């Protein structure tokens, strides 16, 4: 098998496993390496060997040394071994980001819009001509899926916005403390 065929298998498996590309089937993989002088069974064996390793390294934060030790039992040719390490080094951040986004179960804030209106109608005369903010929060499951966006719209007055800002500053302070403790 040539290095270009091994690269094809690696990149195709990453697309299948992490980008959820359903067009990548075993038949597609076999066709992609058809002139590699590997039999179909050998291609499938290599795929079955690489898939769990790609899944494991995508979900763990392995050092380069740990990854090398993980690859040792595969008995890959030296150029394949080096290519795998180089390929992973280039793709690691993107794959880790995909995995991280898949692990988020709650909605995320994806946008905020607002405007200030003057109240012109109220049960209390003292509330007339008082500024209020109309706030819209956009929530989505993850950053890529804009079509799965929910919108929450509400009114908020000066006192409420002041309380909200104080709470957000408290959250920010706690997050900063957590970041400092981690480092």
PDB file of C-alpha atoms in Angstrom:
ATOM      1  CA  UNK A   1       0.000   0.000   0.000  1.00  0.00           C
ATOM      2  CA  UNK A   2       1.278   3.426  -0.892  1.00  0.00           C
ATOM      3  CA  UNK A   3       1.302   6.330   1.537  1.00  0.00           C
ATOM      4  CA  UNK A   4      -1.391   8.130  -0.486  1.00  0.00           C
ATOM      5  CA  UNK A   5      -3.762   5.184   0.113  1.00  0.00           C
ATOM      6  CA  UNK A   6      -3.041   5.205   3.831  1.00  0.00           C
ATOM      7  CA  UNK A   7      -3.685   8.961   3.881  1.00  0.00           C
ATOM      8  CA  UNK A   8      -6.965   8.384   2.036  1.00  0.00           C
ATOM      9  CA  UNK A   9      -8.025   5.850   4.675  1.00  0.00           C
ATOM     10  CA  UNK A  10      -7.089   8.159   7.568  1.00  0.00           C
ATOM     11  CA  UNK A  11      -8.818  11.242   6.199  1.00  0.00           C
ATOM     12  CA  UNK A  12     -11.891   9.255   5.148  1.00  0.00           C
ATOM     13  CA  UNK A  13     -12.202   7.631   8.563  1.00  0.00           C
ATOM     14  CA  UNK A  14     -11.950  11.032  10.262  1.00  0.00           C
ATOM     15  CA  UNK A  15     -14.727  12.333   7.995  1.00  0.00           C
ATOM     16  CA  UNK A  16     -16.831   9.283   8.795  1.00  0.00           C
ATOM     17  CA  UNK A  17     -16.240   9.257  12.552  1.00  0.00           C
ATOM     18  CA  UNK A  18     -16.150  12.958  13.389  1.00  0.00           C
ATOM     19  CA  UNK A  19     -17.831  14.815  10.537  1.00  0.00           C
ATOM     20  CA  UNK A  20     -20.564  12.148  10.373  1.00  0.00           C
ATOM     21  CA  UNK A  21     -20.168  11.746   6.612  1.00  0.00           C
ATOM     22  CA  UNK A  22     -22.578   8.926   5.798  1.00  0.00           C
ATOM     23  CA  UNK A  23     -21.251   8.569   2.257  1.00  0.00           C
ATOM     24  CA  UNK A  24     -18.100   6.918   3.605  1.00  0.00           C
ATOM     25  CA  UNK A  25     -18.859   3.228   3.639  1.00  0.00           C
ATOM     26  CA  UNK A  26     -16.609   0.179   3.617  1.00  0.00           C
ATOM     27  CA  UNK A  27     -17.193  -0.107  -0.121  1.00  0.00           C
ATOM     28  CA  UNK A  28     -16.101   3.509  -0.614  1.00  0.00           C
ATOM     29  CA  UNK A  29     -12.943   2.846   1.391  1.00  0.00           C
ATOM     30  CA  UNK A  30     -12.199  -0.310  -0.573  1.00  0.00           C
ATOM     31  CA  UNK A  31     -12.666   1.524  -3.888  1.00  0.00           C
ATOM     32  CA  UNK A  32     -10.365   4.319  -2.722  1.00  0.00           C
ATOM     33  CA  UNK A  33      -7.470   1.922  -2.277  1.00  0.00           C
ATOM     34  CA  UNK A  34      -8.330  -0.455  -5.115  1.00  0.00           C
ATOM     35  CA  UNK A  35      -4.947  -0.069  -6.810  1.00  0.00           C
ATOM     36  CA  UNK A  36      -3.033  -0.538  -3.551  1.00  0.00           C
ATOM     37  CA  UNK A  37      -2.628  -4.314  -4.016  1.00  0.00           C
ATOM     38  CA  UNK A  38      -4.477  -4.913  -0.748  1.00  0.00           C
ATOM     39  CA  UNK A  39      -7.355  -7.320  -0.769  1.00  0.00           C
ATOM     40  CA  UNK A  40     -10.792  -6.225   0.441  1.00  0.00           C
ATOM     41  CA  UNK A  41     -10.377  -8.224   3.645  1.00  0.00           C
ATOM     42  CA  UNK A  42      -7.036  -6.550   4.348  1.00  0.00           C
ATOM     43  CA  UNK A  43      -8.554  -3.095   3.805  1.00  0.00           C
ATOM     44  CA  UNK A  44     -11.431  -3.883   6.167  1.00  0.00           C
ATOM     45  CA  UNK A  45      -8.998  -5.270   8.746  1.00  0.00           C
ATOM     46  CA  UNK A  46      -6.971  -2.053   8.578  1.00  0.00           C
ATOM     47  CA  UNK A  47     -10.175   0.013   8.876  1.00  0.00           C
ATOM     48  CA  UNK A  48     -11.291  -2.060  11.874  1.00  0.00           C
ATOM     49  CA  UNK A  49      -7.880  -1.448  13.433  1.00  0.00           C
ATOM     50  CA  UNK A  50      -7.739   2.318  12.786  1.00  0.00           C
ATOM     51  CA  UNK A  51     -11.333   3.243  13.727  1.00  0.00           C
ATOM     52  CA  UNK A  52     -11.102   2.478  17.469  1.00  0.00           C
ATOM     53  CA  UNK A  53      -7.734   4.213  17.705  1.00  0.00           C
ATOM     54  CA  UNK A  54      -9.068   7.334  15.987  1.00  0.00           C
ATOM     55  CA  UNK A  55     -12.067   7.318  18.330  1.00  0.00           C
ATOM     56  CA  UNK A  56      -9.882   6.847  21.400  1.00  0.00           C
ATOM     57  CA  UNK A  57      -7.443   9.614  20.573  1.00  0.00           C
ATOM     58  CA  UNK A  58     -10.286  11.969  19.643  1.00  0.00           C
ATOM     59  CA  UNK A  59     -11.859  11.552  23.076  1.00  0.00           C
ATOM     60  CA  UNK A  60      -8.667  11.635  25.113  1.00  0.00           C
ATOM     61  CA  UNK A  61      -5.904  14.158  25.371  1.00  0.00           C
ATOM     62  CA  UNK A  62      -2.911  11.970  24.636  1.00  0.00           C
ATOM     63  CA  UNK A  63       0.610  13.290  24.510  1.00  0.00           C
ATOM     64  CA  UNK A  64       2.728  12.547  21.452  1.00  0.00           C
ATOM     65  CA  UNK A  65       4.577   9.835  23.400  1.00  0.00           C
ATOM     66  CA  UNK A  66       1.339   8.188  24.539  1.00  0.00           C
ATOM     67  CA  UNK A  67       0.041   8.218  20.966  1.00  0.00           C
ATOM     68  CA  UNK A  68       3.248   6.603  19.732  1.00  0.00           C
ATOM     69  CA  UNK A  69       2.890   3.864  22.347  1.00  0.00           C
ATOM     70  CA  UNK A  70      -0.732   3.346  21.300  1.00  0.00           C
ATOM     71  CA  UNK A  71       0.361   2.892  17.683  1.00  0.00           C
ATOM     72  CA  UNK A  72       3.231   0.467  18.452  1.00  0.00           C
ATOM     73  CA  UNK A  73       1.102  -2.718  18.610  1.00  0.00           C
ATOM     74  CA  UNK A  74      -0.272  -1.974  15.128  1.00  0.00           C
ATOM     75  CA  UNK A  75       3.097  -2.714  13.576  1.00  0.00           C
ATOM     76  CA  UNK A  76       2.581  -0.073  10.905  1.00  0.00           C
ATOM     77  CA  UNK A  77       5.343   0.626   8.451  1.00  0.00           C
ATOM     78  CA  UNK A  78       7.566   3.438   9.693  1.00  0.00           C
ATOM     79  CA  UNK A  79       6.348   5.907   7.034  1.00  0.00           C
ATOM     80  CA  UNK A  80       2.696   5.119   7.917  1.00  0.00           C
ATOM     81  CA  UNK A  81       3.479   5.514  11.596  1.00  0.00           C
ATOM     82  CA  UNK A  82       5.094   8.926  11.032  1.00  0.00           C
ATOM     83  CA  UNK A  83       2.306  10.005   8.685  1.00  0.00           C
ATOM     84  CA  UNK A  84      -0.332   9.065  11.273  1.00  0.00           C
ATOM     85  CA  UNK A  85       1.451  11.151  13.922  1.00  0.00           C
ATOM     86  CA  UNK A  86       1.791  14.117  11.562  1.00  0.00           C
ATOM     87  CA  UNK A  87      -1.830  13.824  10.405  1.00  0.00           C
ATOM     88  CA  UNK A  88      -3.095  13.704  13.983  1.00  0.00           C
ATOM     89  CA  UNK A  89      -0.992  16.716  14.947  1.00  0.00           C
ATOM     90  CA  UNK A  90      -2.631  18.708  12.133  1.00  0.00           C
ATOM     91  CA  UNK A  91      -6.197  17.526  12.858  1.00  0.00           C
ATOM     92  CA  UNK A  92      -6.170  17.305  16.664  1.00  0.00           C
ATOM     93  CA  UNK A  93      -7.566  20.757  17.480  1.00  0.00           C
ATOM     94  CA  UNK A  94     -10.402  20.517  14.966  1.00  0.00           C
ATOM     95  CA  UNK A  95     -11.394  17.030  16.126  1.00  0.00           C
ATOM     96  CA  UNK A  96     -11.192  17.996  19.801  1.00  0.00           C
ATOM     97  CA  UNK A  97     -13.502  20.926  19.034  1.00  0.00           C
ATOM     98  CA  UNK A  98     -15.994  18.607  17.324  1.00  0.00           C
ATOM     99  CA  UNK A  99     -15.914  16.197  20.269  1.00  0.00           C
ATOM    100  CA  UNK A 100     -16.319  19.040  22.760  1.00  0.00           C
ATOM    101  CA  UNK A 101     -19.358  20.388  20.873  1.00  0.00           C
ATOM    102  CA  UNK A 102     -20.904  16.913  20.774  1.00  0.00           C
ATOM    103  CA  UNK A 103     -20.584  16.650  24.538  1.00  0.00           C
ATOM    104  CA  UNK A 104     -22.597  19.814  25.230  1.00  0.00           C
ATOM    105  CA  UNK A 105     -26.111  18.785  26.186  1.00  0.00           C
ATOM    106  CA  UNK A 106     -27.543  22.187  27.041  1.00  0.00           C
ATOM    107  CA  UNK A 107     -28.443  25.036  24.757  1.00  0.00           C
ATOM    108  CA  UNK A 108     -25.771  27.683  24.206  1.00  0.00           C
ATOM    109  CA  UNK A 109     -26.183  31.409  23.817  1.00  0.00           C
ATOM    110  CA  UNK A 110     -25.590  32.096  20.145  1.00  0.00           C
ATOM    111  CA  UNK A 111     -26.743  35.694  19.882  1.00  0.00           C
ATOM    112  CA  UNK A 112     -28.204  38.699  21.657  1.00  0.00           C
ATOM    113  CA  UNK A 113     -30.197  41.558  20.215  1.00  0.00           C
ATOM    114  CA  UNK A 114     -31.920  44.408  21.993  1.00  0.00           C
ATOM    115  CA  UNK A 115     -33.588  47.765  21.609  1.00  0.00           C
ATOM    116  CA  UNK A 116     -34.816  50.491  23.969  1.00  0.00           C
ATOM    117  CA  UNK A 117     -38.449  51.587  23.807  1.00  0.00           C
ATOM    118  CA  UNK A 118     -40.404  54.213  25.679  1.00  0.00           C
ATOM    119  CA  UNK A 119     -43.448  52.916  27.510  1.00  0.00           C
ATOM    120  CA  UNK A 120     -46.505  54.796  26.200  1.00  0.00           C
ATOM    121  CA  UNK A 121     -49.234  52.796  27.877  1.00  0.00           C
ATOM    122  CA  UNK A 122     -49.399  51.573  31.462  1.00  0.00           C
ATOM    123  CA  UNK A 123     -51.854  51.041  34.310  1.00  0.00           C
ATOM    124  CA  UNK A 124     -49.760  53.461  36.356  1.00  0.00           C
ATOM    125  CA  UNK A 125     -49.196  56.968  35.064  1.00  0.00           C
ATOM    126  CA  UNK A 126     -45.740  57.017  36.680  1.00  0.00           C
ATOM    127  CA  UNK A 127     -44.635  54.236  34.313  1.00  0.00           C
ATOM    128  CA  UNK A 128     -45.531  56.154  31.142  1.00  0.00           C
ATOM    129  CA  UNK A 129     -42.540  57.495  29.192  1.00  0.00           C
ATOM    130  CA  UNK A 130     -40.157  55.231  31.120  1.00  0.00           C
ATOM    131  CA  UNK A 131     -37.484  53.521  29.029  1.00  0.00           C
ATOM    132  CA  UNK A 132     -37.543  49.732  28.852  1.00  0.00           C
ATOM    133  CA  UNK A 133     -35.267  47.385  26.988  1.00  0.00           C
ATOM    134  CA  UNK A 134     -36.585  44.622  24.777  1.00  0.00           C
ATOM    135  CA  UNK A 135     -33.996  41.823  24.816  1.00  0.00           C
ATOM    136  CA  UNK A 136     -33.870  38.763  22.585  1.00  0.00           C
ATOM    137  CA  UNK A 137     -31.595  35.835  23.399  1.00  0.00           C
ATOM    138  CA  UNK A 138     -30.869  33.274  20.691  1.00  0.00           C
ATOM    139  CA  UNK A 139     -30.102  29.771  21.948  1.00  0.00           C
ATOM    140  CA  UNK A 140     -28.859  26.854  19.880  1.00  0.00           C
ATOM    141  CA  UNK A 141     -27.723  23.286  20.522  1.00  0.00           C
ATOM    142  CA  UNK A 142     -24.280  23.947  19.106  1.00  0.00           C
ATOM    143  CA  UNK A 143     -22.450  26.614  17.184  1.00  0.00           C
ATOM    144  CA  UNK A 144     -22.857  24.976  13.774  1.00  0.00           C
ATOM    145  CA  UNK A 145     -26.624  24.392  13.844  1.00  0.00           C
ATOM    146  CA  UNK A 146     -28.249  27.755  13.240  1.00  0.00           C
ATOM    147  CA  UNK A 147     -31.530  26.151  12.108  1.00  0.00           C
ATOM    148  CA  UNK A 148     -32.053  24.661  15.578  1.00  0.00           C
ATOM    149  CA  UNK A 149     -32.185  28.094  17.217  1.00  0.00           C
ATOM    150  CA  UNK A 150     -34.662  29.104  19.902  1.00  0.00           C
ATOM    151  CA  UNK A 151     -35.510  32.684  20.713  1.00  0.00           C
ATOM    152  CA  UNK A 152     -36.410  34.125  24.116  1.00  0.00           C
ATOM    153  CA  UNK A 153     -37.696  37.696  24.164  1.00  0.00           C
ATOM    154  CA  UNK A 154     -38.411  39.745  27.279  1.00  0.00           C
ATOM    155  CA  UNK A 155     -38.750  43.289  28.630  1.00  0.00           C
ATOM    156  CA  UNK A 156     -36.401  44.577  31.271  1.00  0.00           C
ATOM    157  CA  UNK A 157     -36.358  47.935  33.084  1.00  0.00           C
ATOM    158  CA  UNK A 158     -33.457  49.946  34.492  1.00  0.00           C
ATOM    159  CA  UNK A 159     -33.537  48.300  37.946  1.00  0.00           C
ATOM    160  CA  UNK A 160     -33.768  44.803  36.502  1.00  0.00           C
ATOM    161  CA  UNK A 161     -30.913  45.438  34.071  1.00  0.00           C
ATOM    162  CA  UNK A 162     -28.771  46.750  36.928  1.00  0.00           C
ATOM    163  CA  UNK A 163     -29.460  43.562  38.927  1.00  0.00           C
ATOM    164  CA  UNK A 164     -28.702  41.428  35.874  1.00  0.00           C
ATOM    165  CA  UNK A 165     -25.395  43.198  35.258  1.00  0.00           C
ATOM    166  CA  UNK A 166     -24.403  42.672  38.910  1.00  0.00           C
ATOM    167  CA  UNK A 167     -25.171  38.953  38.656  1.00  0.00           C
ATOM    168  CA  UNK A 168     -23.232  38.627  35.412  1.00  0.00           C
ATOM    169  CA  UNK A 169     -20.246  40.394  37.006  1.00  0.00           C
ATOM    170  CA  UNK A 170     -20.431  37.913  39.894  1.00  0.00           C
ATOM    171  CA  UNK A 171     -20.450  35.008  37.423  1.00  0.00           C
ATOM    172  CA  UNK A 172     -17.492  36.534  35.586  1.00  0.00           C
ATOM    173  CA  UNK A 173     -15.595  36.900  38.857  1.00  0.00           C
ATOM    174  CA  UNK A 174     -16.222  33.257  39.792  1.00  0.00           C
ATOM    175  CA  UNK A 175     -15.149  32.081  36.348  1.00  0.00           C
ATOM    176  CA  UNK A 176     -11.944  34.117  36.595  1.00  0.00           C
ATOM    177  CA  UNK A 177     -11.212  32.621  40.014  1.00  0.00           C
ATOM    178  CA  UNK A 178     -11.787  29.127  38.612  1.00  0.00           C
ATOM    179  CA  UNK A 179      -9.436  29.790  35.704  1.00  0.00           C
ATOM    180  CA  UNK A 180      -6.749  31.144  38.024  1.00  0.00           C
ATOM    181  CA  UNK A 181      -7.048  28.117  40.344  1.00  0.00           C
ATOM    182  CA  UNK A 182      -6.725  25.752  37.383  1.00  0.00           C
ATOM    183  CA  UNK A 183      -3.510  27.427  36.214  1.00  0.00           C
TER     184      UNK A 183
END
